[in-house]
JSON list of C-alpha atoms in Angstrom, two decimals:
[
{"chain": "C", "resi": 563, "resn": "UNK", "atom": "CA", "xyz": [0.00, 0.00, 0.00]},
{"chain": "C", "resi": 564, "resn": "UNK", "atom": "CA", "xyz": [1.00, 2.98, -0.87]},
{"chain": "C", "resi": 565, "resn": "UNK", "atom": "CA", "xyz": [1.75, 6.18, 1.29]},
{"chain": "C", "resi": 566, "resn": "UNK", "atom": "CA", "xyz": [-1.15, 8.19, -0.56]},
{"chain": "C", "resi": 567, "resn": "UNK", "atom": "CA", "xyz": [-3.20, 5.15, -0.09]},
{"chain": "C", "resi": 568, "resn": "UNK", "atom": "CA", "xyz": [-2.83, 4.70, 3.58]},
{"chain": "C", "resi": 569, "resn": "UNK", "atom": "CA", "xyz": [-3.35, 8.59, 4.09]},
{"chain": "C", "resi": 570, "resn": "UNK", "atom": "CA", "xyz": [-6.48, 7.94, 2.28]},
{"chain": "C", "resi": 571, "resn": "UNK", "atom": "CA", "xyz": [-7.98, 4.90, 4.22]},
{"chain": "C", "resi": 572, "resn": "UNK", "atom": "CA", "xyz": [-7.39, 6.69, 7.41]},
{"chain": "C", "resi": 573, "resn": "UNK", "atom": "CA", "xyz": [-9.40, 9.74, 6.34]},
{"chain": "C", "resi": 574, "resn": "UNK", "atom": "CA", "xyz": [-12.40, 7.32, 5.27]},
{"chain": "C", "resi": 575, "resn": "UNK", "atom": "CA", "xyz": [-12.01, 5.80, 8.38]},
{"chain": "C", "resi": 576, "resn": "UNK", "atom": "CA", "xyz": [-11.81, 8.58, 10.39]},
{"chain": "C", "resi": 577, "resn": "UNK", "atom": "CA", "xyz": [-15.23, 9.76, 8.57]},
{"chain": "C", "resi": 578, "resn": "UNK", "atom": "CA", "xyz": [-17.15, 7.09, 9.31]},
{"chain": "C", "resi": 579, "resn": "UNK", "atom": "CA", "xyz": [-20.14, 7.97, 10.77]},
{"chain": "C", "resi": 580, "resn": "UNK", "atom": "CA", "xyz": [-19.81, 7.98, 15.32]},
{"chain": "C", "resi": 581, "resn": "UNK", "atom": "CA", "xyz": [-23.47, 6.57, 16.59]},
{"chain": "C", "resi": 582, "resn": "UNK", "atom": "CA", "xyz": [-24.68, 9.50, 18.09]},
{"chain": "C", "resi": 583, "resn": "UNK", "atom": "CA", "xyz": [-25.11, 9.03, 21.77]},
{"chain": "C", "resi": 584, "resn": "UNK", "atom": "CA", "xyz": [-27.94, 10.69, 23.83]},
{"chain": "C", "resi": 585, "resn": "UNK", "atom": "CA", "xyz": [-26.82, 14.14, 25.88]},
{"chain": "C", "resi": 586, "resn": "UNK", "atom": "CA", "xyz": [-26.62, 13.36, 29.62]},
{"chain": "C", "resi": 587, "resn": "UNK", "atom": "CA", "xyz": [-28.64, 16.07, 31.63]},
{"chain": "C", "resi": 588, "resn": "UNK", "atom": "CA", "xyz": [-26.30, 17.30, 34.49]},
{"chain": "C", "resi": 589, "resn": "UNK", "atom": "CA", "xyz": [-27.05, 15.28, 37.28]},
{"chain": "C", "resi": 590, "resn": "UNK", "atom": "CA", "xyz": [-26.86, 17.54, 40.33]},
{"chain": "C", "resi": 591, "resn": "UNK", "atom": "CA", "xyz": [-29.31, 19.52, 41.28]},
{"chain": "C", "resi": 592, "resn": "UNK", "atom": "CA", "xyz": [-29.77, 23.31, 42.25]},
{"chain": "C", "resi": 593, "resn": "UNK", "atom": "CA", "xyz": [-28.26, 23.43, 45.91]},
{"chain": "C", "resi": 594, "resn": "UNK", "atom": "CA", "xyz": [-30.91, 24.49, 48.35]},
{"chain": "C", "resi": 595, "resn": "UNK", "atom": "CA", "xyz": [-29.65, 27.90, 49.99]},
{"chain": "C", "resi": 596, "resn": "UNK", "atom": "CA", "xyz": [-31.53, 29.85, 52.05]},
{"chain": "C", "resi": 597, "resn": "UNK", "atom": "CA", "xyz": [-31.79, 33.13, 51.44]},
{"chain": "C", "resi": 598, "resn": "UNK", "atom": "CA", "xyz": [-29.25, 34.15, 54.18]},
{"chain": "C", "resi": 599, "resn": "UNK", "atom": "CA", "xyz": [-26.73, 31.52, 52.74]},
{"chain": "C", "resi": 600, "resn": "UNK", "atom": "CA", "xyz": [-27.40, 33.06, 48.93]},
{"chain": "C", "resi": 601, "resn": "UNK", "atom": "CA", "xyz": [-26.38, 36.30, 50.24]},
{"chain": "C", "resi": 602, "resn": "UNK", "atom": "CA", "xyz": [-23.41, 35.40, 51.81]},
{"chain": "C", "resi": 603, "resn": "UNK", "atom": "CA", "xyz": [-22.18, 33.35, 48.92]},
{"chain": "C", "resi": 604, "resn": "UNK", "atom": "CA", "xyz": [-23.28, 36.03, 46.69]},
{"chain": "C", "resi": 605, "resn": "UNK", "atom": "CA", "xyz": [-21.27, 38.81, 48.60]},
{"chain": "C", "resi": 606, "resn": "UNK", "atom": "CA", "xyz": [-17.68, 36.36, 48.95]},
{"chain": "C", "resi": 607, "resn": "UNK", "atom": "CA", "xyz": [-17.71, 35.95, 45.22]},
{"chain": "C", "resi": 608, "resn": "UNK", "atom": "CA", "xyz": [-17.99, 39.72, 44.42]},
{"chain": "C", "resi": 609, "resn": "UNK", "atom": "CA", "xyz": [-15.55, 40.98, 46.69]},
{"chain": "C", "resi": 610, "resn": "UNK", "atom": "CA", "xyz": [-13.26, 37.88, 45.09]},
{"chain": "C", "resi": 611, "resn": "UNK", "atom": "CA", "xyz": [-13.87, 39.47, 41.64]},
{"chain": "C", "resi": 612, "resn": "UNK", "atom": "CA", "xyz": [-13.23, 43.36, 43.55]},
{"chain": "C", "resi": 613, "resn": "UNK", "atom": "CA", "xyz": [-16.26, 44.45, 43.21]},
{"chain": "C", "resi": 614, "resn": "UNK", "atom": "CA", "xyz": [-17.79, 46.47, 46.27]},
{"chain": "C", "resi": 615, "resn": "UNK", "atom": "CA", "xyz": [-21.27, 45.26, 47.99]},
{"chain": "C", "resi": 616, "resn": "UNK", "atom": "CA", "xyz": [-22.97, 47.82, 49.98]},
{"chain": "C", "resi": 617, "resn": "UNK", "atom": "CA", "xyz": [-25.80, 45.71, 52.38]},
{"chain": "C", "resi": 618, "resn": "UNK", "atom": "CA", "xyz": [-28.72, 48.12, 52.72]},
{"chain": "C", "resi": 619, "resn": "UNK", "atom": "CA", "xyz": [-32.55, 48.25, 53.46]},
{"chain": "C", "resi": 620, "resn": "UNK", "atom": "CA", "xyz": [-35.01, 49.78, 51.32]},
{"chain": "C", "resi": 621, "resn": "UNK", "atom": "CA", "xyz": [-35.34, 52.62, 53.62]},
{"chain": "C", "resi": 622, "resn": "UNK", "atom": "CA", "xyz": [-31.37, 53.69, 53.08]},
{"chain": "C", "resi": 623, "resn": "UNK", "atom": "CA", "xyz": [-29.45, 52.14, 50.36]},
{"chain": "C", "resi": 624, "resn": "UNK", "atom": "CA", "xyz": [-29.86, 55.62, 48.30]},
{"chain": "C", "resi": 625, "resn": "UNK", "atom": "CA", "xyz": [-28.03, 57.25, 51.78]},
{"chain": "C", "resi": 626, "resn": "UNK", "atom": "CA", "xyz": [-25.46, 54.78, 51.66]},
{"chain": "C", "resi": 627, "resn": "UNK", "atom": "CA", "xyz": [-24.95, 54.56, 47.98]},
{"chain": "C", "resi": 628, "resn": "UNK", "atom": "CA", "xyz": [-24.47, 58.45, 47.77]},
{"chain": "C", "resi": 629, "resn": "UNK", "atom": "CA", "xyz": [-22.03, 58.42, 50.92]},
{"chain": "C", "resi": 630, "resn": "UNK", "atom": "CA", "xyz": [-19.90, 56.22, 49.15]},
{"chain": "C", "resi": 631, "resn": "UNK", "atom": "CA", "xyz": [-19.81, 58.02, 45.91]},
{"chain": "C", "resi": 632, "resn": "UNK", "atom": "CA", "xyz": [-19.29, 61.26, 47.80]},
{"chain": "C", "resi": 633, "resn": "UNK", "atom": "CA", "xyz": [-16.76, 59.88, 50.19]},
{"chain": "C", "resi": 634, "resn": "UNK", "atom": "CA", "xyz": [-14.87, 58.16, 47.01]},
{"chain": "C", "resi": 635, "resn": "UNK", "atom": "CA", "xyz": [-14.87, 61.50, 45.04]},
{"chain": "C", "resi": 636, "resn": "UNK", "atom": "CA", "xyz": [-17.50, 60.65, 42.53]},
{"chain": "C", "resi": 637, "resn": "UNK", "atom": "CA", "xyz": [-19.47, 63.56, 41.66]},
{"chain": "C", "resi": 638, "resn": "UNK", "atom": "CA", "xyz": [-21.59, 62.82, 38.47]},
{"chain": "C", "resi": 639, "resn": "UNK", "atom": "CA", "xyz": [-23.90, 59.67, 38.15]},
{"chain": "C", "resi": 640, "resn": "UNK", "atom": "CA", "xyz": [-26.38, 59.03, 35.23]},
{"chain": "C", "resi": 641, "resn": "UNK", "atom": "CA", "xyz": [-29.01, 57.19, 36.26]},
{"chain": "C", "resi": 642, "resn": "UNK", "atom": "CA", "xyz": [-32.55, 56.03, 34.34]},
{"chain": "C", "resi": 643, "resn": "UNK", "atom": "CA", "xyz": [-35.27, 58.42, 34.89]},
{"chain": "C", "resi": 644, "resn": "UNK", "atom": "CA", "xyz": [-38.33, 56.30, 34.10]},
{"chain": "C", "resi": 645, "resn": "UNK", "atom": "CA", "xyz": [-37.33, 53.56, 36.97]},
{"chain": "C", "resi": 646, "resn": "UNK", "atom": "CA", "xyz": [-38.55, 52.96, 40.69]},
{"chain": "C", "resi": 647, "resn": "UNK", "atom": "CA", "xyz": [-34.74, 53.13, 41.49]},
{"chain": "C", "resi": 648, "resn": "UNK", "atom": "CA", "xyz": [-34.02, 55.82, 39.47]},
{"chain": "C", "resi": 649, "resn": "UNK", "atom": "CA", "xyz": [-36.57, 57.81, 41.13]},
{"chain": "C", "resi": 650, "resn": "UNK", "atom": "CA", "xyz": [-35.58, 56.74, 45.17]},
{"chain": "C", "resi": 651, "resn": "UNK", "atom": "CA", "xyz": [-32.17, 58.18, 43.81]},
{"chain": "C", "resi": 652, "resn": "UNK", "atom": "CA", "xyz": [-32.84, 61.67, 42.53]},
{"chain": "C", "resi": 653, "resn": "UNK", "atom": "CA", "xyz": [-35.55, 62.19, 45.79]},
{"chain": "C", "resi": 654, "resn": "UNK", "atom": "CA", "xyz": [-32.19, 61.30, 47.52]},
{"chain": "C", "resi": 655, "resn": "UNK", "atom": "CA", "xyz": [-30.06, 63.59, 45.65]},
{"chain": "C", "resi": 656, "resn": "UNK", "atom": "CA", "xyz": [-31.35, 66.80, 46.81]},
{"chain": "C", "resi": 657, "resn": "UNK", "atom": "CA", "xyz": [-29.06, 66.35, 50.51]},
{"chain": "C", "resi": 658, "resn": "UNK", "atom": "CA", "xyz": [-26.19, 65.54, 48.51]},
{"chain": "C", "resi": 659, "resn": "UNK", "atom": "CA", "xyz": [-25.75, 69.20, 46.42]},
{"chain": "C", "resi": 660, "resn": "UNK", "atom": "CA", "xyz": [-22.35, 68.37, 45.23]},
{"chain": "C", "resi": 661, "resn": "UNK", "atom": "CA", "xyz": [-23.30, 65.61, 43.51]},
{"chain": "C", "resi": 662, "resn": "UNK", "atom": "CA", "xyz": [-24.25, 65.51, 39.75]},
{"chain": "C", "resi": 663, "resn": "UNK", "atom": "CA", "xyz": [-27.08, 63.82, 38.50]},
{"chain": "C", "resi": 664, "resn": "UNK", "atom": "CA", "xyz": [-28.24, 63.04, 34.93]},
{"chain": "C", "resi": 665, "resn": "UNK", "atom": "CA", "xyz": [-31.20, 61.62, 33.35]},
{"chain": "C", "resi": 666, "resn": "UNK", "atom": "CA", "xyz": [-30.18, 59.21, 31.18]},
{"chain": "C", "resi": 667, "resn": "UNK", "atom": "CA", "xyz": [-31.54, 60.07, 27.53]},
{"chain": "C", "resi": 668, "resn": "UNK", "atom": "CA", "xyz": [-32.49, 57.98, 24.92]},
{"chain": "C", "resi": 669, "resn": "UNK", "atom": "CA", "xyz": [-31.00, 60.21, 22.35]},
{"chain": "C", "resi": 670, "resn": "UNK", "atom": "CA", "xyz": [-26.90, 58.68, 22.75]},
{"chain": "C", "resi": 671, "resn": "UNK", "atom": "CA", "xyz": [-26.29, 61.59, 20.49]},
{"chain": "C", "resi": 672, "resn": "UNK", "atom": "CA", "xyz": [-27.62, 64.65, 23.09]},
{"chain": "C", "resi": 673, "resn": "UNK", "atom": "CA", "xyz": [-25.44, 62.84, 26.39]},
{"chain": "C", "resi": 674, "resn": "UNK", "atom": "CA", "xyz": [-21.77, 61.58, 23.96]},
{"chain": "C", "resi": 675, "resn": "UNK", "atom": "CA", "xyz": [-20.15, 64.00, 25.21]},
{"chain": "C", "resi": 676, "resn": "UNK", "atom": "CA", "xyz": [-21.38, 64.07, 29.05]},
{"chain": "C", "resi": 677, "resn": "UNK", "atom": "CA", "xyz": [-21.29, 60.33, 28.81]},
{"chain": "C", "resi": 678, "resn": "UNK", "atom": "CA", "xyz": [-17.77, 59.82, 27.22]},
{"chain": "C", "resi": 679, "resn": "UNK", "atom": "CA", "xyz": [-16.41, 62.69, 28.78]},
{"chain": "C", "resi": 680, "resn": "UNK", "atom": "CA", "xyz": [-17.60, 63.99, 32.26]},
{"chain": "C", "resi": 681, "resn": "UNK", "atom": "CA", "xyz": [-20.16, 61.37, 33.76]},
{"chain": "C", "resi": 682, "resn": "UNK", "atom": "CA", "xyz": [-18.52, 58.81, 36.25]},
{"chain": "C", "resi": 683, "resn": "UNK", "atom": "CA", "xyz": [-20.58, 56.59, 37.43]},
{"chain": "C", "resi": 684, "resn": "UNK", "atom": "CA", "xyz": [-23.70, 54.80, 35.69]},
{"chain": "C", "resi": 685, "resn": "UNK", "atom": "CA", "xyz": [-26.70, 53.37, 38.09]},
{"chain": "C", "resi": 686, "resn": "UNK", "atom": "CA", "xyz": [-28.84, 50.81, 37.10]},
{"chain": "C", "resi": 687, "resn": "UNK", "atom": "CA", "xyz": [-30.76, 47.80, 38.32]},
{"chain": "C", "resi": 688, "resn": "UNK", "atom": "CA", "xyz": [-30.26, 43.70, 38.01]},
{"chain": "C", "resi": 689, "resn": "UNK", "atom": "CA", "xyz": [-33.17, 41.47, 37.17]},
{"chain": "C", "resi": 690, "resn": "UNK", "atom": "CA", "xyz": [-31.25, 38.44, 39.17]},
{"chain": "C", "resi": 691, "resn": "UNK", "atom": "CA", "xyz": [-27.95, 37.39, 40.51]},
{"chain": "C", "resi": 692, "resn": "UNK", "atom": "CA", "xyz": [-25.90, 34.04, 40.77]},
{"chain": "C", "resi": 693, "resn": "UNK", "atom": "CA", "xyz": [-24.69, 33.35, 44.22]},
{"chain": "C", "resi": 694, "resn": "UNK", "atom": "CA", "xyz": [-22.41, 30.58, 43.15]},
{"chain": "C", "resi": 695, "resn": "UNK", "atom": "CA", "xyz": [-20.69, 33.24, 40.79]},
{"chain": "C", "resi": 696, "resn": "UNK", "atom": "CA", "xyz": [-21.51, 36.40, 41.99]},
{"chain": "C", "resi": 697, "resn": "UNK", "atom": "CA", "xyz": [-22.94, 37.18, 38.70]},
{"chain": "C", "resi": 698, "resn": "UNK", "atom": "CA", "xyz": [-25.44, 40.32, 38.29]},
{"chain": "C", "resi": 699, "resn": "UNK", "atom": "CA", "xyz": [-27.99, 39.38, 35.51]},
{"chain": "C", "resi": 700, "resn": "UNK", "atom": "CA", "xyz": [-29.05, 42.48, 33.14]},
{"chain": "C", "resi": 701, "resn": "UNK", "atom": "CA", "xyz": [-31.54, 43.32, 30.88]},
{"chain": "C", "resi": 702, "resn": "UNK", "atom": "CA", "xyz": [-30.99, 46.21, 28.88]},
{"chain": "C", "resi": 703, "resn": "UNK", "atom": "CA", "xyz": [-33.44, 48.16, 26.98]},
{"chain": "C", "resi": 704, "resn": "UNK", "atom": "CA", "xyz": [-34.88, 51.52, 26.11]},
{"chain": "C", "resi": 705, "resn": "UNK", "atom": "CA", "xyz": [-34.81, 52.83, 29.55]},
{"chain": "C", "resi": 706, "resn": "UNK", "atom": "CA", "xyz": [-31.52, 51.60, 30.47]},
{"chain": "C", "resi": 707, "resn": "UNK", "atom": "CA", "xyz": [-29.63, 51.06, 27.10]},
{"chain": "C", "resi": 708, "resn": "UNK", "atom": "CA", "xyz": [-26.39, 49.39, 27.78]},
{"chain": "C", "resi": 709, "resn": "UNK", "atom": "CA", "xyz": [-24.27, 52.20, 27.49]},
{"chain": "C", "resi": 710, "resn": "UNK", "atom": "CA", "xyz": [-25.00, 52.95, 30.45]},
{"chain": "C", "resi": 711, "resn": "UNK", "atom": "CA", "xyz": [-23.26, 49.90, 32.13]},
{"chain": "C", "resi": 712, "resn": "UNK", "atom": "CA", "xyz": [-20.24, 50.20, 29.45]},
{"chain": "C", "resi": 713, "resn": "UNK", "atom": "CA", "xyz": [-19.21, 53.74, 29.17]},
{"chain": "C", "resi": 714, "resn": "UNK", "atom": "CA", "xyz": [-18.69, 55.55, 32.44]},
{"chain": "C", "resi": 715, "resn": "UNK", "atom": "CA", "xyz": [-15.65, 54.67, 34.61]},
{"chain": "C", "resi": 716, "resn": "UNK", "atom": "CA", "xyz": [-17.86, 53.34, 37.39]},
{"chain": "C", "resi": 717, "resn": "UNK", "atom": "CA", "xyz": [-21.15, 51.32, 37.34]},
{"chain": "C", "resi": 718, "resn": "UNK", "atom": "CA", "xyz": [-23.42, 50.58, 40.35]},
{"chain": "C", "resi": 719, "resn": "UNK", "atom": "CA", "xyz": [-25.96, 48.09, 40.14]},
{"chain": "C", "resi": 720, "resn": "UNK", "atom": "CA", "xyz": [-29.10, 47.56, 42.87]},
{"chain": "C", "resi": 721, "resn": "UNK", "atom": "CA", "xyz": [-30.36, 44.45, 43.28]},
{"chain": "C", "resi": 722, "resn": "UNK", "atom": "CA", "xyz": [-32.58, 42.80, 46.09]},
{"chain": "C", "resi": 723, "resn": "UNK", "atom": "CA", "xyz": [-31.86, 39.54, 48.06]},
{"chain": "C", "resi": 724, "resn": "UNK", "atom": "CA", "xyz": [-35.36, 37.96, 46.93]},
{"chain": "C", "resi": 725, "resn": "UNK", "atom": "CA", "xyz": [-33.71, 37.58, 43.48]},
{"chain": "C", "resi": 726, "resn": "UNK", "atom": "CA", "xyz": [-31.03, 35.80, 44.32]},
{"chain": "C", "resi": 727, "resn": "UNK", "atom": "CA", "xyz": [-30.22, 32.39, 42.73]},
{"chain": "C", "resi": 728, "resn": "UNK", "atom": "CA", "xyz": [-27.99, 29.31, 43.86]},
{"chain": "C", "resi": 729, "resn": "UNK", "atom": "CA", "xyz": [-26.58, 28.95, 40.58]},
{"chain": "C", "resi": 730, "resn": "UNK", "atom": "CA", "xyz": [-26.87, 29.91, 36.65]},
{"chain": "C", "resi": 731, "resn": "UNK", "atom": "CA", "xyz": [-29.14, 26.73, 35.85]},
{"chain": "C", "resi": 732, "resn": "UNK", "atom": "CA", "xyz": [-31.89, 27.55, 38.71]},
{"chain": "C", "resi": 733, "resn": "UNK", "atom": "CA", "xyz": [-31.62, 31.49, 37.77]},
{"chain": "C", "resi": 734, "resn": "UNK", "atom": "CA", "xyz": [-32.84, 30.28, 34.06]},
{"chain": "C", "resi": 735, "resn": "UNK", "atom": "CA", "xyz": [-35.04, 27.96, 34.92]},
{"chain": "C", "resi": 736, "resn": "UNK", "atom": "CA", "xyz": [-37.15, 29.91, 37.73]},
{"chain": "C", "resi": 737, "resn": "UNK", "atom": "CA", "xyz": [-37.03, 33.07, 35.49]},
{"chain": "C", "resi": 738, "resn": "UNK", "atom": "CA", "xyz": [-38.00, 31.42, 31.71]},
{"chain": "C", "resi": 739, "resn": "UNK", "atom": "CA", "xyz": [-35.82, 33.86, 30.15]},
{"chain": "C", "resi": 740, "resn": "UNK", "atom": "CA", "xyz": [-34.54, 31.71, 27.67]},
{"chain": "C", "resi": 741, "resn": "UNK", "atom": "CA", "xyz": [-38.48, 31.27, 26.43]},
{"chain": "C", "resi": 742, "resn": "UNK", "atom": "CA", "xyz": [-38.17, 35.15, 25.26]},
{"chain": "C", "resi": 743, "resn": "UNK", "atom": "CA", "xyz": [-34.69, 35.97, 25.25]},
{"chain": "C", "resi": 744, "resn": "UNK", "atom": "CA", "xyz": [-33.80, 40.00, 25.27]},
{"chain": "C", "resi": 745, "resn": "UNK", "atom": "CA", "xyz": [-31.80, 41.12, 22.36]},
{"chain": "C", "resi": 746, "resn": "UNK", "atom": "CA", "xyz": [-29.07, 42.13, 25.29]},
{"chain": "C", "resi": 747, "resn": "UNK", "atom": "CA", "xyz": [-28.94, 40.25, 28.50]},
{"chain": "C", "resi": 748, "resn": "UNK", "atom": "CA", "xyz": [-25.84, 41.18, 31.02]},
{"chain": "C", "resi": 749, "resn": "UNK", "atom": "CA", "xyz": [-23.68, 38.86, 32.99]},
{"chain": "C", "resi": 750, "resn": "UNK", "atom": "CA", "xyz": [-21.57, 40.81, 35.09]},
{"chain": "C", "resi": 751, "resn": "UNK", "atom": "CA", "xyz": [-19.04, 39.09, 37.57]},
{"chain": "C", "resi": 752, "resn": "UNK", "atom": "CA", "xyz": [-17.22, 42.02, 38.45]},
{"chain": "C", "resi": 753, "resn": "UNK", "atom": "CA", "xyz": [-15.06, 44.92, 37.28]},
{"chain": "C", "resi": 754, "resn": "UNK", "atom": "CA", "xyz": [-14.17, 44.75, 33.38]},
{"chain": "C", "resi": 755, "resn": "UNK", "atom": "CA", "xyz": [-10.57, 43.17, 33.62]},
{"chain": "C", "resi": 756, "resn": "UNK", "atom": "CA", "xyz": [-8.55, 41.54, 30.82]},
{"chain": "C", "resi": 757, "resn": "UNK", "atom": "CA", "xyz": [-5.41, 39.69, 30.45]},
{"chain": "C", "resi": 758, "resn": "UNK", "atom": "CA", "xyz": [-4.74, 40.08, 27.38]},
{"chain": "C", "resi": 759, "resn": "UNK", "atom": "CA", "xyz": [-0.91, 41.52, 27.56]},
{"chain": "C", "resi": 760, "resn": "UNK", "atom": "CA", "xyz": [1.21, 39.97, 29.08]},
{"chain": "C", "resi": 761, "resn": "UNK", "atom": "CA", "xyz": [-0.93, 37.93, 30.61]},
{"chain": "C", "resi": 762, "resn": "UNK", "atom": "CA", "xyz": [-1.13, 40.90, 33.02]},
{"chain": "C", "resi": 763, "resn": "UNK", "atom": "CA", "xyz": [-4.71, 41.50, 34.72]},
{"chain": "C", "resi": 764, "resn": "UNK", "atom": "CA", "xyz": [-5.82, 45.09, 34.14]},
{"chain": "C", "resi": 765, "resn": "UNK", "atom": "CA", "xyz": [-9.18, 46.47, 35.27]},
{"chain": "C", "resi": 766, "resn": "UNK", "atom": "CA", "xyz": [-11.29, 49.22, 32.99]},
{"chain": "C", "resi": 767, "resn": "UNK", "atom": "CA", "xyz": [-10.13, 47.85, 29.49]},
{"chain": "C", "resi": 768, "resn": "UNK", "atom": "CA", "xyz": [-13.11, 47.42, 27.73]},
{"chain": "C", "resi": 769, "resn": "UNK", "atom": "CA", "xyz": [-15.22, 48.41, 30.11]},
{"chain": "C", "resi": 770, "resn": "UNK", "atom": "CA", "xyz": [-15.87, 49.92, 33.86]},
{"chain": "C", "resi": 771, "resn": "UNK", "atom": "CA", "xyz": [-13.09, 49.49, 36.16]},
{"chain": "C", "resi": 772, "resn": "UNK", "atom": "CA", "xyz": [-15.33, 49.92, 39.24]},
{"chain": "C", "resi": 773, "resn": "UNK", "atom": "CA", "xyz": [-18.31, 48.07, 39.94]},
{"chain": "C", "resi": 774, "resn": "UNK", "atom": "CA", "xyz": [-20.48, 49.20, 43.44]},
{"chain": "C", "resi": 775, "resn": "UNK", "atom": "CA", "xyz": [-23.16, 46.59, 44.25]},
{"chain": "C", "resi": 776, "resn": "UNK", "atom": "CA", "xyz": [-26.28, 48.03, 46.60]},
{"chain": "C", "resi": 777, "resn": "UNK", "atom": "CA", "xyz": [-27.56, 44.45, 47.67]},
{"chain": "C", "resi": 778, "resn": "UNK", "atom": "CA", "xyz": [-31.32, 45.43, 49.59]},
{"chain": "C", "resi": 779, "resn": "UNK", "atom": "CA", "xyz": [-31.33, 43.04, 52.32]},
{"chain": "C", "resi": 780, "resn": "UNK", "atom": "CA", "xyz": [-35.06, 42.33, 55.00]},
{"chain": "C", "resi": 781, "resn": "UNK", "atom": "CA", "xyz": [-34.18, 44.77, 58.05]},
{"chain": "C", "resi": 782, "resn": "UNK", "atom": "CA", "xyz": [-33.94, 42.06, 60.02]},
{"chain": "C", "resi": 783, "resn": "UNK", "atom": "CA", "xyz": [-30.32, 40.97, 58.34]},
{"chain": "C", "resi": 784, "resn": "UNK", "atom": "CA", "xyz": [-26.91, 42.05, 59.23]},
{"chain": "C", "resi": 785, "resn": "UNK", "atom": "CA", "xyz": [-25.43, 44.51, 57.16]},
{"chain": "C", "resi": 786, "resn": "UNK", "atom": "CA", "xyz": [-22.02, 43.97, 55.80]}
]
């Protein structure tokens, strides 16, 4: 035989059609956390990724989220008007008169230059979070488009403890978002970091190299 031959044979071999063989389903199931236990896990992972948690109540997580900016010299926030949260955080606003706010337009064109230039920190909300990741789940849309989680150098997210999940699977499942998927759904695990030179991690590259997490906890919790 010759060599062509034999190179031949083994690429009809190796073409041969493979019985297929039926997918195995994962076979553990979502862990049982309470909600306690999803909010610690939750918490460990972010700060593991450096991202910051602030553990607040409804009553003052726009107090302590201002504080913070203030006391971390961040002076301009765009936030989305036409939102519960966004709302809670202008009311807020007004005791904190060194501190920028801006309504989020859906015109990108009237805000570039604010938005690429002078805003530095963008607020929004999560629809869920992964405890076992720390992973912030968001849908973007008309009233928060996702330049508003990309552009300025700082992004704060809200989020409550009722939408916590023990891991990606359950979050999908309970929610049926993959029955209507959004033409942009988040998954944020932290500051935007890449290794990329070097193999050296660097935070901010592509995207904000600050991420603040306001995590609304029952009264009744201990704050972190």
């Amino acid at each position: 035989m010759s060599s062509r031959e034999a190179i031949l044979n083994r690429l009809r071999t190796y073409r041969q059609p493979q019985p297929s063989q039926p997918v195995q389903a994962p076979a553990s199931a979502p862990a049982m956390l309470s909600v306690a236990e999803k909010v610690r896990v939750f918490t460990e992972n972010l700060h593991a990724a450096h991202a910051e948690v602030i553990t607040a109540t409804e009553e003052n997580w726009t107090r302590r989220l201002l504080s913070v900016l203030r006391e971390t010299g961040v002076h301009s926030v765009t936030y989305a008007p036409n939102t519960p949260h966004g709302e809670s955080l202008k009311s807020a606003a007004h005791a904190y008169p060194e501190l920028q706010l801006h309504a989020y337009e859906n015109n990108i064109e009237s805000c570039k230059d604010a938005l690429f230039n002078h805003i530095q920190c963008g607020f929004g909300a999560a629809m869920k979070g992964v405890a076992e990741t720390g992973t912030l789940m968001v849908k973007t849309g008309p009233d928060e488009p996702r330049a508003l989680s990309l552009v300025p150098p700082t992004h704060s997210l809200i989020i409550h403890a009722k939408d916590l999940y023990a891991d990606l699977p359950e979050a999908l499942h309970r929610t049926q978002i993959t029955a209507a998927l959004p033409t942009n759904l988040l998954l944020i695990s932290g500051p935007s970091k890449t290794a990329d030179i070097q193999q050296t991690l660097a935070y901010g590259a592509h995207g904000p190299k600050r991420l603040i997490v306001v995590l609304i906890v029952p009264e009744e919790s201990d704050h972190v």
